[in-house]
PDB file of C-alpha atoms in Angstrom:
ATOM      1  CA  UNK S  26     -41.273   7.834  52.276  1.00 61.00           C
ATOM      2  CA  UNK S  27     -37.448   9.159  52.816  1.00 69.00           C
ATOM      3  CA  UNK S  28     -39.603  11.910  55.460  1.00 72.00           C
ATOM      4  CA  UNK S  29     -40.631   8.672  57.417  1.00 81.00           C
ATOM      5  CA  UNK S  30     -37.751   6.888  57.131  1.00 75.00           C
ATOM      6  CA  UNK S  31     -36.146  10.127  58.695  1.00 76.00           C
ATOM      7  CA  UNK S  32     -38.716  10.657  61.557  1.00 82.00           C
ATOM      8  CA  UNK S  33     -38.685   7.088  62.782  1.00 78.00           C
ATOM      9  CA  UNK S  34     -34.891   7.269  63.121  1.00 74.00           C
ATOM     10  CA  UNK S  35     -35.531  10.039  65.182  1.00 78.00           C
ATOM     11  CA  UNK S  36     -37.643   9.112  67.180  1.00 80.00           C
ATOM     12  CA  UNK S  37     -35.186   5.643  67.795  1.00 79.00           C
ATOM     13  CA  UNK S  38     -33.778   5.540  71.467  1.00 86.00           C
ATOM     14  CA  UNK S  39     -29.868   5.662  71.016  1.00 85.00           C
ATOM     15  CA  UNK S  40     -29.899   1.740  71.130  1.00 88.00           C
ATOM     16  CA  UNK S  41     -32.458   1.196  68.305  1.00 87.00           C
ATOM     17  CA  UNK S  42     -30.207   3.813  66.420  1.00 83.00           C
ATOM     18  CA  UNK S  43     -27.184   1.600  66.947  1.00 88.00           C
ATOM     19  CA  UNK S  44     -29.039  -1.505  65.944  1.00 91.00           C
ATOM     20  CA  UNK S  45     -30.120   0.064  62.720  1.00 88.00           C
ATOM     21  CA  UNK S  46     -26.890   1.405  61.691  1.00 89.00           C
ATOM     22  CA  UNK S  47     -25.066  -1.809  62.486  1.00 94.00           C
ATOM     23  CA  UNK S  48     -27.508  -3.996  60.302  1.00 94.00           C
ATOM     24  CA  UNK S  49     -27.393  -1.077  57.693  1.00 93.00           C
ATOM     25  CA  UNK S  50     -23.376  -1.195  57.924  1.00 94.00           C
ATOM     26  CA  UNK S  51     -23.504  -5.239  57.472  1.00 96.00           C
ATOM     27  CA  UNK S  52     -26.112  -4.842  54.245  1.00 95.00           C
ATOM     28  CA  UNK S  53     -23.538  -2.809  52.543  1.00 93.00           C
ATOM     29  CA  UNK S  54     -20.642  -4.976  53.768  1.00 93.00           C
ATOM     30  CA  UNK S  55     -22.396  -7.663  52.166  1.00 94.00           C
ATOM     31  CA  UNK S  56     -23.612  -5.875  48.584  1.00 92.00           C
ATOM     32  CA  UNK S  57     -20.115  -4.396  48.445  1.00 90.00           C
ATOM     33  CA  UNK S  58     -18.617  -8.133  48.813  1.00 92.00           C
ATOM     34  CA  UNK S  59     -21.084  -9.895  46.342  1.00 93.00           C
ATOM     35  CA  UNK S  60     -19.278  -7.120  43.774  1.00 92.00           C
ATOM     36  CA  UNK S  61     -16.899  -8.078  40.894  1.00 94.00           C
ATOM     37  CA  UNK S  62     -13.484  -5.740  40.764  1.00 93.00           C
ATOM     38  CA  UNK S  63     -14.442  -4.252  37.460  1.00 95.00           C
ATOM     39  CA  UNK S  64     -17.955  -3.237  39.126  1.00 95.00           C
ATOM     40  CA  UNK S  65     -16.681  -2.173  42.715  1.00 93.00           C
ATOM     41  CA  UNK S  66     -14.369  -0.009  40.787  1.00 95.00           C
ATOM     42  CA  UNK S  67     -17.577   1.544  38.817  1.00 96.00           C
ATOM     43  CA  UNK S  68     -19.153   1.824  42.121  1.00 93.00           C
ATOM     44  CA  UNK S  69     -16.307   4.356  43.707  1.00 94.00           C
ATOM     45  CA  UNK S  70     -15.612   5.702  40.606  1.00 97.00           C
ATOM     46  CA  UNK S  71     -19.376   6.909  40.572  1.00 96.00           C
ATOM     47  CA  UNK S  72     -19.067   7.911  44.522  1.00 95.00           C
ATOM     48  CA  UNK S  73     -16.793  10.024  43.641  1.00 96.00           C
ATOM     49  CA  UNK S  74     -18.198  11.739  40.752  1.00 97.00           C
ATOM     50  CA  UNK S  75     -20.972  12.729  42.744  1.00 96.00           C
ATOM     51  CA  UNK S  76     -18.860  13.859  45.793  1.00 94.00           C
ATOM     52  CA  UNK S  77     -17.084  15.979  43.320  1.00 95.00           C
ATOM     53  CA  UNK S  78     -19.886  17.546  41.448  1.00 95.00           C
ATOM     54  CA  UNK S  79     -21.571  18.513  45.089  1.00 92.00           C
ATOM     55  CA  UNK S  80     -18.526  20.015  46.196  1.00 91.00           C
ATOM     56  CA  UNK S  81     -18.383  21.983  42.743  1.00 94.00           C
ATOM     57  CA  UNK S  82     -21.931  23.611  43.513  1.00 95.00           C
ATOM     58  CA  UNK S  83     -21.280  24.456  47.159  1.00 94.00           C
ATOM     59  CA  UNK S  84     -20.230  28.211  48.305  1.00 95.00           C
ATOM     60  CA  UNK S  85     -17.608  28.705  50.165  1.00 94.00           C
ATOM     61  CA  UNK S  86     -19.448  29.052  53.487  1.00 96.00           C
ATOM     62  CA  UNK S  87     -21.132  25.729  52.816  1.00 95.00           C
ATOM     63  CA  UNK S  88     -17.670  24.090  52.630  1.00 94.00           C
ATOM     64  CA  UNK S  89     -16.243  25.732  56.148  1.00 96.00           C
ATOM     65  CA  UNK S  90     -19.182  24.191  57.310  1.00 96.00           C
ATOM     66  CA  UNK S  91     -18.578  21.014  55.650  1.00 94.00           C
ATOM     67  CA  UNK S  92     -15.296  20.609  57.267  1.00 95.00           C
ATOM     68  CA  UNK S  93     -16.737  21.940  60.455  1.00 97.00           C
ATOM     69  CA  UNK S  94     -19.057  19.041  60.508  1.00 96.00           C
ATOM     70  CA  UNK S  95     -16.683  16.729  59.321  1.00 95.00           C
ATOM     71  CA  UNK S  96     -14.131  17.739  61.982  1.00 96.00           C
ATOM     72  CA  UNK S  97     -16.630  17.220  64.637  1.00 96.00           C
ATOM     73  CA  UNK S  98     -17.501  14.009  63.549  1.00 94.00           C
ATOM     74  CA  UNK S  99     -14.155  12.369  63.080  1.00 93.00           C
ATOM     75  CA  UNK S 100     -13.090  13.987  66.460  1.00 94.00           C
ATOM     76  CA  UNK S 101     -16.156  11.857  67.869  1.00 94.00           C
ATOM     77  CA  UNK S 102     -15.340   8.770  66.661  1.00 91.00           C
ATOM     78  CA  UNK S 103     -11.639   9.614  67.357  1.00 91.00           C
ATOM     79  CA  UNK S 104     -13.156   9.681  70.923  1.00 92.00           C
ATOM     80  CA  UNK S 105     -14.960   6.566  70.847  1.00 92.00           C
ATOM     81  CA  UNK S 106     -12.085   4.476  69.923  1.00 92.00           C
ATOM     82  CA  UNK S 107     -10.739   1.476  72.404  1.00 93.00           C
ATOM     83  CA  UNK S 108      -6.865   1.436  73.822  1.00 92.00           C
ATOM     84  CA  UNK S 109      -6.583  -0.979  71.745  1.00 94.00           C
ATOM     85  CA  UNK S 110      -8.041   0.709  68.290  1.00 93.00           C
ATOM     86  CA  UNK S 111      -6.137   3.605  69.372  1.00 92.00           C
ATOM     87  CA  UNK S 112      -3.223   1.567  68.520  1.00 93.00           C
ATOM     88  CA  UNK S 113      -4.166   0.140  65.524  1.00 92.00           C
ATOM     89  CA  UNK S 114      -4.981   3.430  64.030  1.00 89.00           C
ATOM     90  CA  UNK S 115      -1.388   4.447  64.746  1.00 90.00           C
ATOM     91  CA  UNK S 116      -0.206   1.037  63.233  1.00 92.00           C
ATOM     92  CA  UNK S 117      -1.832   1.754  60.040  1.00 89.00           C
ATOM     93  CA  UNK S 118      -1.427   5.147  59.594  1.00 85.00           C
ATOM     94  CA  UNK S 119       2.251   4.683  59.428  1.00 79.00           C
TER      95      UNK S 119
END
């Protein structure tokens, strides 16, 4: 099932793709506010658990291209940002 799931999102146009992520994105907005504090808490304490054991098993050539990827993708979004986001960025990285 994850296979199909996988080959209908690519076969999405770019707008479909959007759509899906954005209702995806609002799904988890909503599960993560229906959450107590004691079980959000559980929740990104297990998040990072898992981040930490994958990162345990990966070579170091898997993790240059881990922050390869990730590089590329934050520069993306980076570029996709408004004037205006720009700002705010700056605002709250201070």
């Amino acid at each position: 099932q994850r296979i199909l799931a996988r080959e209908r999102r690519a076969a999405a146009t770019p707008d479909e793709a959007e759509r899906q992520r954005m209702l995806a994105r609002e799904r988890s907005a909503a599960r993560r506010a229906a959450l107590t504090q004691e079980k959000a808490e559980q929740q990104r304490t297990l998040a990072r658990d898992r981040s930490a054991a994958r990162r345990a098993l990966l070579t170091s050539e898997e993790v240059e291209q881990q922050r390869s990827i990730d590089r590329e993708i934050h520069a993306a979004r980076r570029g996709a940002l408004t004037p205006k986001e720009v700002e705010q960025q700056r605002t709250l990285a201070v």
